mmCIF file of C-alpha atoms in Angstrom:
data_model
loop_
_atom_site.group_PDB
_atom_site.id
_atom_site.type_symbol
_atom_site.label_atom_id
_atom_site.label_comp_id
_atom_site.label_asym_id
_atom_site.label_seq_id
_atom_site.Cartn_x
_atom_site.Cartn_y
_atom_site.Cartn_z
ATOM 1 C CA UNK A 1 84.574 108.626 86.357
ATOM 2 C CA UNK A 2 81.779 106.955 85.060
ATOM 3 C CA UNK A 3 82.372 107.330 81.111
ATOM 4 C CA UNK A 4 85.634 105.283 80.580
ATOM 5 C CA UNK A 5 87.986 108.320 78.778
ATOM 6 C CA UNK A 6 90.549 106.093 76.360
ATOM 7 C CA UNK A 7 93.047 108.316 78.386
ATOM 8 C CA UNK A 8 93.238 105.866 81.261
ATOM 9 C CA UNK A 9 93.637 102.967 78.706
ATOM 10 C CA UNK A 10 97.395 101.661 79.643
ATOM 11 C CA UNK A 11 99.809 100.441 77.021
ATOM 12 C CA UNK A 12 99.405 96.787 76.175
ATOM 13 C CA UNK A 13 102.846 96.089 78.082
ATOM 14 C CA UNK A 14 102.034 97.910 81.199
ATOM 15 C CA UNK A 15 98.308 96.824 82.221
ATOM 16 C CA UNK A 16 97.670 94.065 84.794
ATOM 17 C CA UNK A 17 98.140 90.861 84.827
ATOM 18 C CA UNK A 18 95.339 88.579 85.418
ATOM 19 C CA UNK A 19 96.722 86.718 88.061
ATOM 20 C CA UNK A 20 98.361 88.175 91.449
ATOM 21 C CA UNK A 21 101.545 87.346 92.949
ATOM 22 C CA UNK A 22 101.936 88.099 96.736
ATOM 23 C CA UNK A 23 105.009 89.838 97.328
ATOM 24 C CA UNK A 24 106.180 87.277 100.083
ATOM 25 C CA UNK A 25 109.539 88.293 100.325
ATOM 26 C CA UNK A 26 109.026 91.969 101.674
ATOM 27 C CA UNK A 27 110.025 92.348 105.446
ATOM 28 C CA UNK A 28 107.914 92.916 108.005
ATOM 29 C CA UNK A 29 109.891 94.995 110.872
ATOM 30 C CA UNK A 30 109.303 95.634 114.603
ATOM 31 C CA UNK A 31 109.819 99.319 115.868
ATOM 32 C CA UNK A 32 108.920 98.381 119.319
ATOM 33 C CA UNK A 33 112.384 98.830 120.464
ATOM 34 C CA UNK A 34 112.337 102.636 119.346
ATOM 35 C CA UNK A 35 108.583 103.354 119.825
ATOM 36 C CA UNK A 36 107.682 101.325 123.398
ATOM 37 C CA UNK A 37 109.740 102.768 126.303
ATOM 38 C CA UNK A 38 108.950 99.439 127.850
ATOM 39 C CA UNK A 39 111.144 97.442 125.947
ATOM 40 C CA UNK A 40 115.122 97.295 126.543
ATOM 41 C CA UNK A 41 115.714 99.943 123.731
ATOM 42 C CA UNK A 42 118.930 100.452 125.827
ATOM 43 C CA UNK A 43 120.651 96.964 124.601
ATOM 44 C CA UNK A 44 122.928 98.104 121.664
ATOM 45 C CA UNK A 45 122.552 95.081 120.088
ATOM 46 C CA UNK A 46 118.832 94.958 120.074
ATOM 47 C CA UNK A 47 119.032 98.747 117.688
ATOM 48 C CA UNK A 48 122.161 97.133 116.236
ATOM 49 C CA UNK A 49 120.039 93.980 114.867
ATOM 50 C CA UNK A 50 117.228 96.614 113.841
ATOM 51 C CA UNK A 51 119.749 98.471 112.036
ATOM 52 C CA UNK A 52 120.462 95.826 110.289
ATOM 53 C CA UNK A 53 117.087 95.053 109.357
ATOM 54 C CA UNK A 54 116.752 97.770 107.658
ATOM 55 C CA UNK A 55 119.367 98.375 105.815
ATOM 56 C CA UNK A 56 118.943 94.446 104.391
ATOM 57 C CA UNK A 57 115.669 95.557 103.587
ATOM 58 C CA UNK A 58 116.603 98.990 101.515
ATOM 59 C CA UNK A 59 119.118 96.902 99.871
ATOM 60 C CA UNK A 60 117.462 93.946 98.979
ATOM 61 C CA UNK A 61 113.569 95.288 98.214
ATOM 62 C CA UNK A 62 113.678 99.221 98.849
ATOM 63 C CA UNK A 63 110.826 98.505 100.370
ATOM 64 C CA UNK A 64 109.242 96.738 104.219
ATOM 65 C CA UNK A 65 106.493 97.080 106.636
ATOM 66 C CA UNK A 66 106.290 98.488 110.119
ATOM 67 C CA UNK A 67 104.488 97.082 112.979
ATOM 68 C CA UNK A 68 104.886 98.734 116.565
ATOM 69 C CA UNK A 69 105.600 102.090 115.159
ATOM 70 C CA UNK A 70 103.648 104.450 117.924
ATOM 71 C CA UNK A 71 101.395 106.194 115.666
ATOM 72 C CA UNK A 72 97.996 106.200 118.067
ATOM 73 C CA UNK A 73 95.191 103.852 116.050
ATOM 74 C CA UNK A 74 92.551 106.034 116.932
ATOM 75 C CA UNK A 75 94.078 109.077 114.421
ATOM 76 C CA UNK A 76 94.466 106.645 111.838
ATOM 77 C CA UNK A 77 91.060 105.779 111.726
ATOM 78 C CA UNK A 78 90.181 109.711 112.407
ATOM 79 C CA UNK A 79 91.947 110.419 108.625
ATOM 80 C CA UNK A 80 90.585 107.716 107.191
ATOM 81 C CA UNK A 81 86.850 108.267 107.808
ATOM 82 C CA UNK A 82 87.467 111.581 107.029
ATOM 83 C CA UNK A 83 88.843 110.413 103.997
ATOM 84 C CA UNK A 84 85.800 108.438 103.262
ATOM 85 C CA UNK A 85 83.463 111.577 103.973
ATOM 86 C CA UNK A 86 85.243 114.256 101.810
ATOM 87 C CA UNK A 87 85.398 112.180 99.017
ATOM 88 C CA UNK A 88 81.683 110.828 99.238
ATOM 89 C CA UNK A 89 80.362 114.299 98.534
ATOM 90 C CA UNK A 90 79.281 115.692 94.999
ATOM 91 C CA UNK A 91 81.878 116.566 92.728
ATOM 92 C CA UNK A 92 81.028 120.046 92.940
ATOM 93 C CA UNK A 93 81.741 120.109 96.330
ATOM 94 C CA UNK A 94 85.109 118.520 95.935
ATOM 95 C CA UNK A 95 86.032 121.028 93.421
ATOM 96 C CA UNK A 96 85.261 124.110 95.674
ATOM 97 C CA UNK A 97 88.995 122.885 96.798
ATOM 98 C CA UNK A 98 90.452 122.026 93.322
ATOM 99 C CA UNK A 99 93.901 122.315 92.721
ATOM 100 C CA UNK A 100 95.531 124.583 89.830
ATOM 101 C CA UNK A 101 98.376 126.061 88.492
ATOM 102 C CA UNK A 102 97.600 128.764 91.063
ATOM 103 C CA UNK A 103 96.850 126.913 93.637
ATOM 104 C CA UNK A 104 98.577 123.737 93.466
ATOM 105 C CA UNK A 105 96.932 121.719 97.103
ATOM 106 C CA UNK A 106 93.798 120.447 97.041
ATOM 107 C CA UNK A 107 91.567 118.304 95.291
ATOM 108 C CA UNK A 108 92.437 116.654 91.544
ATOM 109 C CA UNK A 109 90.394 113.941 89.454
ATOM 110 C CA UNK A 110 92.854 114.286 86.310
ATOM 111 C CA UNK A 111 96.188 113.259 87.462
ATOM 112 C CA UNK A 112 98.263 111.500 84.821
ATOM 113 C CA UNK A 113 101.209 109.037 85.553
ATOM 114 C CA UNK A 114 103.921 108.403 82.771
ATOM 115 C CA UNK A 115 101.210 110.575 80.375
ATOM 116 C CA UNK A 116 98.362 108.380 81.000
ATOM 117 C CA UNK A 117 95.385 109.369 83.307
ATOM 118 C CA UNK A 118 95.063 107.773 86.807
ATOM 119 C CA UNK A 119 92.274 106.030 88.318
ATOM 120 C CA UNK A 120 91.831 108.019 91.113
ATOM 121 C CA UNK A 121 90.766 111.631 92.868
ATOM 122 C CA UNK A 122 93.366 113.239 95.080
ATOM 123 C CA UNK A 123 93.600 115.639 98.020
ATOM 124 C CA UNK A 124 96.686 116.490 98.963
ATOM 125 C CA UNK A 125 98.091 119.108 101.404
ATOM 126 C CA UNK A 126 101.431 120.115 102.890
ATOM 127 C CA UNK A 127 103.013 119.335 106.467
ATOM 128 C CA UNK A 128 103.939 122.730 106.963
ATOM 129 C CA UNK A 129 101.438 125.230 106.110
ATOM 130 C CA UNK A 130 102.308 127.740 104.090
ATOM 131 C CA UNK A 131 105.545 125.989 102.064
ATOM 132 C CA UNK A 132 107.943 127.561 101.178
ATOM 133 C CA UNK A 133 109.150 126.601 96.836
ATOM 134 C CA UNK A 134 110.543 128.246 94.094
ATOM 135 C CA UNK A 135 107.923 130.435 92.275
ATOM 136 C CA UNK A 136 109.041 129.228 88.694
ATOM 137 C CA UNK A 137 110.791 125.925 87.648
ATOM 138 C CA UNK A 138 112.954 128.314 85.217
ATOM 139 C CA UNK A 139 116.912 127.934 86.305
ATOM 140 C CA UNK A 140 117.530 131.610 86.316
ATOM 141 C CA UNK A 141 114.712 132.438 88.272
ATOM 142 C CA UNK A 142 115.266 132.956 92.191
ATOM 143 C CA UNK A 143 112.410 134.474 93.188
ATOM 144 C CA UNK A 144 110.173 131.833 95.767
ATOM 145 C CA UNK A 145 106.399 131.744 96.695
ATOM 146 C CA UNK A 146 104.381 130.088 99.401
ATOM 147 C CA UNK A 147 101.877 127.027 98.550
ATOM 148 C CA UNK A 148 99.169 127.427 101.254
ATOM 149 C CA UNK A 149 96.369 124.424 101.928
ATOM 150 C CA UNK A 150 93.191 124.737 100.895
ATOM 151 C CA UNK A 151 90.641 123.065 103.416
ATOM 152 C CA UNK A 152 86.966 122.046 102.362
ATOM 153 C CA UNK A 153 83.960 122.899 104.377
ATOM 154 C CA UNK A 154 83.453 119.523 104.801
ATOM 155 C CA UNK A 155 84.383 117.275 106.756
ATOM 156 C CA UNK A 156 84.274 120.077 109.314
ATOM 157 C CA UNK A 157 87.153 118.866 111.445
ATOM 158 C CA UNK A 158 89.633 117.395 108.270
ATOM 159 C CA UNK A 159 92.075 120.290 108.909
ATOM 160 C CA UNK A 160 92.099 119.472 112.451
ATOM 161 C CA UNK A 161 92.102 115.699 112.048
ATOM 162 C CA UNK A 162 94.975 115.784 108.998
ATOM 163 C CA UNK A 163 97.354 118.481 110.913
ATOM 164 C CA UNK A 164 97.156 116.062 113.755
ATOM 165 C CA UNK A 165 98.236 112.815 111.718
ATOM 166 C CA UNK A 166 101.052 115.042 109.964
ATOM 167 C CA UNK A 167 102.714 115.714 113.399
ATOM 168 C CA UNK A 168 102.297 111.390 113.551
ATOM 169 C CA UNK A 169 103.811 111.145 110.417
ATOM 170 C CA UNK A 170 106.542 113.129 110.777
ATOM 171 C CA UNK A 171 107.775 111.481 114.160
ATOM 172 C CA UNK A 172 108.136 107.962 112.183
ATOM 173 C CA UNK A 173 109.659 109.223 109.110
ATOM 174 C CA UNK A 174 112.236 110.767 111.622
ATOM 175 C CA UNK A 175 113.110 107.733 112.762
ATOM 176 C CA UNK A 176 112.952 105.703 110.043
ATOM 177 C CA UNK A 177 115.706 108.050 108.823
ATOM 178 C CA UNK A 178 117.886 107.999 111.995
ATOM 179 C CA UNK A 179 117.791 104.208 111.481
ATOM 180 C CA UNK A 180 118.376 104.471 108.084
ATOM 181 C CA UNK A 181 121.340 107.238 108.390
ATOM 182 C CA UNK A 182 122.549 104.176 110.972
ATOM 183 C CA UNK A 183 122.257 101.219 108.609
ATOM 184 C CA UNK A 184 124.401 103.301 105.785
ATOM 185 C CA UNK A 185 127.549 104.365 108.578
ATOM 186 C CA UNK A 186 126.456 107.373 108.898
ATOM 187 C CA UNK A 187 125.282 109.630 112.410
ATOM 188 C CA UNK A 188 121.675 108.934 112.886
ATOM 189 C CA UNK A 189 120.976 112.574 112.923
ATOM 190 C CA UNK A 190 122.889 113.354 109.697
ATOM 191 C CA UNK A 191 119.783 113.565 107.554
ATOM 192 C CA UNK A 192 117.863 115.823 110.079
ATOM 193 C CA UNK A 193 119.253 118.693 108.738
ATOM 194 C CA UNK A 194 117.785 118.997 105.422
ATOM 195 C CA UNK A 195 114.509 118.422 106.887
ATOM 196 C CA UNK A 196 113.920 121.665 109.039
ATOM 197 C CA UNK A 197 111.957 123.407 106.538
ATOM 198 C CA UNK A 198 110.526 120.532 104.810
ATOM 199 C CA UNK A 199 108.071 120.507 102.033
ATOM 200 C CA UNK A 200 106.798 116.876 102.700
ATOM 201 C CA UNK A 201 103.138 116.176 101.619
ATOM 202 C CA UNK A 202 100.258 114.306 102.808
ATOM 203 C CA UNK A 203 97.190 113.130 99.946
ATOM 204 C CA UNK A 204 94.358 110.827 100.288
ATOM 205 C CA UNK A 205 93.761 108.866 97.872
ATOM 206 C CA UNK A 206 90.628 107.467 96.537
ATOM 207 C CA UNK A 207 90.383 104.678 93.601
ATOM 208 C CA UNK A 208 86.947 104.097 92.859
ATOM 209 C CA UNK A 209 85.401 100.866 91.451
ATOM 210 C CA UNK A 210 86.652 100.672 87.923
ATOM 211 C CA UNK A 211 84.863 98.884 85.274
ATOM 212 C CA UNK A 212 87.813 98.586 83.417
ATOM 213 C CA UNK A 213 90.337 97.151 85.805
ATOM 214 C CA UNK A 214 92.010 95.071 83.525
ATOM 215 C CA UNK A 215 93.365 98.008 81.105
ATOM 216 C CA UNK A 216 93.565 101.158 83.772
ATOM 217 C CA UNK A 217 95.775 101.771 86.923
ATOM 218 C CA UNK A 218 94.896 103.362 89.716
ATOM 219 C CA UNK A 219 98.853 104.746 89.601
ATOM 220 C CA UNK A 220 100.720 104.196 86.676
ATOM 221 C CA UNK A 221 104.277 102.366 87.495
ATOM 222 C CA UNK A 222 106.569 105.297 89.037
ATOM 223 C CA UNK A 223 109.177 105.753 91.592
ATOM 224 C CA UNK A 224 108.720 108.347 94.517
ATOM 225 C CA UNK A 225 110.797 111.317 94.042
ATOM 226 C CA UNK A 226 111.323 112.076 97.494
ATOM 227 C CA UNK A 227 113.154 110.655 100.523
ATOM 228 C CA UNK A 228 110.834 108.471 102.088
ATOM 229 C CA UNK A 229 106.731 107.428 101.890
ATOM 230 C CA UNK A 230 105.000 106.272 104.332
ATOM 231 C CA UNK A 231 101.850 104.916 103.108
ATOM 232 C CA UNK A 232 98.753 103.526 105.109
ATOM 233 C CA UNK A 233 96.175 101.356 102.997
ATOM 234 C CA UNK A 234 93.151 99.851 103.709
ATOM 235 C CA UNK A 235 92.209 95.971 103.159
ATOM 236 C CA UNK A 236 91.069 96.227 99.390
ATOM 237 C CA UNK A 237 95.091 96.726 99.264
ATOM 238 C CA UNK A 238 96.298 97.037 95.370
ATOM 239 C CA UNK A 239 100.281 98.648 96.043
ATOM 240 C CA UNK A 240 102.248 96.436 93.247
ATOM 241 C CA UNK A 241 105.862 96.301 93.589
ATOM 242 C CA UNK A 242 108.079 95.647 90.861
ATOM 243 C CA UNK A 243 110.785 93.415 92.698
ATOM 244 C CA UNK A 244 114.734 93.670 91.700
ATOM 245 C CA UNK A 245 116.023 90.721 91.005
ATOM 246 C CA UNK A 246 113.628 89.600 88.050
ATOM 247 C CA UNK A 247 110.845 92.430 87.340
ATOM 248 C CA UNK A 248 108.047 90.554 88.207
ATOM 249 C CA UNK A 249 104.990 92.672 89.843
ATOM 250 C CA UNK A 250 104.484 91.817 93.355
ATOM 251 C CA UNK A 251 101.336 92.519 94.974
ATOM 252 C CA UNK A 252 101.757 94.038 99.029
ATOM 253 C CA UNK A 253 99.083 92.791 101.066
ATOM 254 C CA UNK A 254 97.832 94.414 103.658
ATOM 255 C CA UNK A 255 98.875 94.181 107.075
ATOM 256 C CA UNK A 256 96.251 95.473 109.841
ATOM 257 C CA UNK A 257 97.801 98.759 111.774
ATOM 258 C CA UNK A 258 101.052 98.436 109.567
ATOM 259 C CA UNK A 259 102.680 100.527 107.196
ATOM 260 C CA UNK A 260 104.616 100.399 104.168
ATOM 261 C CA UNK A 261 107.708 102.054 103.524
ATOM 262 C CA UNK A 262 109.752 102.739 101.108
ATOM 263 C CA UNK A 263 112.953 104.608 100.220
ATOM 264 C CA UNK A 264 112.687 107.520 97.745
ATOM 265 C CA UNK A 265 114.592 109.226 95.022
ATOM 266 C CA UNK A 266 116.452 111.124 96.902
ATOM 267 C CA UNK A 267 117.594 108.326 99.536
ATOM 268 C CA UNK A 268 118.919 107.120 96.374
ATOM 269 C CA UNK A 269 120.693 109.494 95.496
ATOM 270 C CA UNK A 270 122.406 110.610 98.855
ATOM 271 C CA UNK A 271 123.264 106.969 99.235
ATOM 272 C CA UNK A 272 124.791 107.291 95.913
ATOM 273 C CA UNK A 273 122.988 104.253 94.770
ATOM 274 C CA UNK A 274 123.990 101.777 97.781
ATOM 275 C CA UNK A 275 119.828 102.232 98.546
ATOM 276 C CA UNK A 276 117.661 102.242 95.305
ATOM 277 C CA UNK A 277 114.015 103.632 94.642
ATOM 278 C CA UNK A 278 112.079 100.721 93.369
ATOM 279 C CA UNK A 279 109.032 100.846 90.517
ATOM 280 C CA UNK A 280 105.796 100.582 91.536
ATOM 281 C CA UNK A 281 101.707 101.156 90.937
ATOM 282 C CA UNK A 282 98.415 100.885 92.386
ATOM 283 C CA UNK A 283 95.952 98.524 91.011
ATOM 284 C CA UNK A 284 92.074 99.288 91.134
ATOM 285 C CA UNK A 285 89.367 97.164 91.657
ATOM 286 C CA UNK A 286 86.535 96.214 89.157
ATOM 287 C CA UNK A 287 83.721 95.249 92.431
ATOM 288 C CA UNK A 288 85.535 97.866 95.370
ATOM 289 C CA UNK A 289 86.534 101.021 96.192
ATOM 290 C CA UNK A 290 89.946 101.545 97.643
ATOM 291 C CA UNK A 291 91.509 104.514 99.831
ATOM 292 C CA UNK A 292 94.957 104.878 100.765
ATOM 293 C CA UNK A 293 97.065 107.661 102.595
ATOM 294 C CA UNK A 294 100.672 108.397 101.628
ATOM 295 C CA UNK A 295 103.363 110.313 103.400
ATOM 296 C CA UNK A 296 106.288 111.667 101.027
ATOM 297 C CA UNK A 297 108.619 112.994 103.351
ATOM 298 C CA UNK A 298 110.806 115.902 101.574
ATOM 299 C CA UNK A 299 113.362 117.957 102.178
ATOM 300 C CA UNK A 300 113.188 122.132 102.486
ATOM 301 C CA UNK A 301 113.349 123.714 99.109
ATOM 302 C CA UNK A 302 117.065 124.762 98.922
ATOM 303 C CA UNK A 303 118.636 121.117 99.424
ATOM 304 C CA UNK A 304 121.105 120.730 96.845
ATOM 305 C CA UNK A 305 120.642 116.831 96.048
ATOM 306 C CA UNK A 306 123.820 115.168 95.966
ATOM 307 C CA UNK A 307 125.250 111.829 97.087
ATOM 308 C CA UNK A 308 126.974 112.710 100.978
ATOM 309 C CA UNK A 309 130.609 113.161 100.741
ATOM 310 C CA UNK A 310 131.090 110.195 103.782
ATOM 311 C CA UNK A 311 129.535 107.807 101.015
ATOM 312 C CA UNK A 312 132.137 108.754 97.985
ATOM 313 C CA UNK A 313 135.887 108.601 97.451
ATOM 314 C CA UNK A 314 138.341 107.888 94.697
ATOM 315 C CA UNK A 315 137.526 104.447 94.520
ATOM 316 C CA UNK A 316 133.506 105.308 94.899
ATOM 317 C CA UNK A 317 132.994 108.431 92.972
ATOM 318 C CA UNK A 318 129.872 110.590 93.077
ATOM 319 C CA UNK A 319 127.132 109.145 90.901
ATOM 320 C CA UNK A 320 124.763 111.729 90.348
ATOM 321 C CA UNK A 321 125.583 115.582 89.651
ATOM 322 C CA UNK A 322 123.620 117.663 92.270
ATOM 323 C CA UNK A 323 120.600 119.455 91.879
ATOM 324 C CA UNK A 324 118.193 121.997 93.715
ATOM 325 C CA UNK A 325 115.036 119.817 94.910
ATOM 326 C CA UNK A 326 112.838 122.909 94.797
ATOM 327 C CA UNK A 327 113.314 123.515 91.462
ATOM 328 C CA UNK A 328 113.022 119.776 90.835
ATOM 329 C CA UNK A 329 109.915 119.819 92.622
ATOM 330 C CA UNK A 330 108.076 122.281 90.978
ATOM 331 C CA UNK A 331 109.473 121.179 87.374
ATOM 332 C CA UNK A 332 107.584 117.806 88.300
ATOM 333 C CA UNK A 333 104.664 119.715 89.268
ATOM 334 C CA UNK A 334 103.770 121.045 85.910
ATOM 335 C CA UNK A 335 103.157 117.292 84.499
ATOM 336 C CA UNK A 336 99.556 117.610 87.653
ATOM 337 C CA UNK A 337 97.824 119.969 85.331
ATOM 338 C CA UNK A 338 99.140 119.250 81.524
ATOM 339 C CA UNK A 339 99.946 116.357 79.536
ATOM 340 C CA UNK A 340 103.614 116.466 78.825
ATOM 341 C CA UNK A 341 105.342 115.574 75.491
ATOM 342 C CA UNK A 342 108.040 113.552 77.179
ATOM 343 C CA UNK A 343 108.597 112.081 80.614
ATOM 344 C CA UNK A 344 108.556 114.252 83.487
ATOM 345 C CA UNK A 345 111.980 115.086 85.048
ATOM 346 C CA UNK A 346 113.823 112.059 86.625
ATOM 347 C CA UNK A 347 116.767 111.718 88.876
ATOM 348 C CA UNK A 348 118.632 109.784 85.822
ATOM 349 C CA UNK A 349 118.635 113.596 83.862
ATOM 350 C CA UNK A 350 121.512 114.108 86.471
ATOM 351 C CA UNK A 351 123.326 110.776 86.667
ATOM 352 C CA UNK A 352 126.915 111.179 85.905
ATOM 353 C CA UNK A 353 127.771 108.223 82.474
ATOM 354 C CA UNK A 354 129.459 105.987 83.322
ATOM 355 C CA UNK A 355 131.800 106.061 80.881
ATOM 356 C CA UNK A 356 133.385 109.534 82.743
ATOM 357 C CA UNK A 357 132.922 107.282 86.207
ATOM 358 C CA UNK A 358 135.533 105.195 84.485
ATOM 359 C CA UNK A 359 137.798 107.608 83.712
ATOM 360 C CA UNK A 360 137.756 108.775 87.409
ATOM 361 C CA UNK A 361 138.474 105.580 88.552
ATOM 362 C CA UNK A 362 141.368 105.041 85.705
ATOM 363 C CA UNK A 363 142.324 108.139 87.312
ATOM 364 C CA UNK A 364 142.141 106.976 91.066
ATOM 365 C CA UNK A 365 143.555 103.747 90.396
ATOM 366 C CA UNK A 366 146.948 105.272 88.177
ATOM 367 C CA UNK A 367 147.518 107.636 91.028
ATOM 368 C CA UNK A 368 147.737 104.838 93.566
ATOM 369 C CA UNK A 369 149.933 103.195 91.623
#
């Protein structure tokens, strides 16, 4: 990344700003109460005031930080010096692991956000190893394939080290989802479901030093399509979030032993917009490198995406038409190894106008009558 490609320039309107704003107003949250057996996890109004917590914090920024969540500090630091290692090696090595249309886990240096090239190198591999997906984004085609992880050399104890952190992962992004299922009315296992053959992903990120920091992004401004990432980053920090109530670009600043959260896509959706995925980017750094290590939790391959029937009714009709998250998936996929003409596949393709919403509620509200 040395030669600076115009293909990582940003457009004028979406490159950094000189000056930072600290994103104050983001909670912080306490899981002690479901991760420490010690404290009195038993009082229903200590998970009741949790609850609530959370849901305020969907609502309000879509995203928060946890503190007290269980995951063991010692395999954090395991994945992130192992992090560190893989990507210090020679680009050749590295690219004994690249990722292709073929084989689409690995190791990528050309990944492009909204159609313009990211700051970064990847490696990325799944939870469960092999994944199951659709073999072909094509409608008409039903025909599915495994995606299997491809694990370097070196480090000689990454597989190990990552396939241990997953199994951490996992365990919080359950019960950020039981709490979540909570704060919306709903069960607290009624999300679990869609989750037993899940196709979530882990990648390790690596933004290095970047001369041009003031036109480039690290990651261009998206939103997650998934349910829910969990992302750990170090103290360069750089996450931006674009807040709700007035667009302004918040930076997050790091929190030692914390992570970020925030709701994805498909929370979104399922919610039927009561929760919303919120914009955001990574910045890079003209003087540092930066690493961080997202987990998109994600559902197994044959979910049918569609807001939960306990969350709609005459007066709150269904939002967004359903669709097959495998087949959104690997539709998004393509956009990793080619430059698309438009913009990749978005939950909006599928949002019902609201022009017919208003009929339906014309409807409703004449029936009443």
């Amino acid at each position: 990344m040395a030669e600076v490609d115009p293909a990582f320039i940003q457009a004028q309107e979406h490159r950094p700003k000189p000056g930072i704003i600290k994103a104050e107003g983001i909670p912080f949250i306490d899981l002690s109460v479901i991760s420490s057996p010690n404290t009195n996890s038993n009082d229903p109004r200590v998970l009741d005031s949790l609850v609530e917590e959370i849901g305020n914090a969907c609502k309000s920024w879509g995203f928060f930080q946890v503190i007290n969540h269980g995951v063991p500090l010692a395999k954090r630091q395991n994945i992130e010096k192992a992090s560190r290692e893989f990507f210090g090696q020679p680009v050749e090595e590295k690219n004994k692991v690249r990722r292709n249309k073929e084989k689409v886990l690995g190791y990528l240096d050309t990944e492009h956000t909204k159609n313009v090239r990211d700051w970064k190198e990847v490696f990325d591999f799944t939870v469960q190893d092999p994944t199951i997906v659709p073999a072909s984004y094509k409608p008409g085609d039903k025909e599915l394939t495994k995606w299997f992880n491809q694990w370097p050399e070196y480090p000689p104890k990454l597989r190990e080290i990552c396939e241990e952190y997953a199994k951490e992962m996992e365990k919080v992004a359950f019960k950020l989802m039981e709490l979540i299922a909570l704060s919306l009315g709903l069960p607290e296992n009624r999300f679990l479901e869609f989750f037993e053959e899940q196709t979530s992903v882990i990648r390790l990120n690596h933004y290095p030093s970047c001369p041009i920091s003031h036109l480039a992004l690290g990651v261009g401004r998206h939103k997650d399509d998934t349910a829910l990432t969990i992302l750990a980053q170090d103290d360069v920090g750089g996450l931006e979030v674009r807040r709700k109530t007035d667009g302004e670009w918040l930076r997050v600043k790091p929190l030692p032993n914390a992570y970020i959260i925030n709701v994805g896509d498909i929370v979104q959706v399922w919610s039927n917009d009561i929760y919303e995925s919120v914009e955001h980017r990574a910045m890079v750094n003209s003087a540092r490198e930066r690493f961080s290590i997202p987990y998109f939790l994600s559902p197994a391959h044959y979910t049918n995406v569609q807001p939960l029937k306990e969350l709609i009714n005459e007066q709150k009709p269904a939002k967004y038409k359903p669709f097959n998250w495998g087949k959104f998936s690997v539709t998004r996929k393509r956009s990793d190894f080619q430059k698309l003409d438009v913009d990749n596949i978005q939950i909006y393709h599928f949002k019902i106008p609201e022009s017919e919403l208003a009929e339906k509620l014309d409807g409703a509200l004449s029936i009443s009558k």
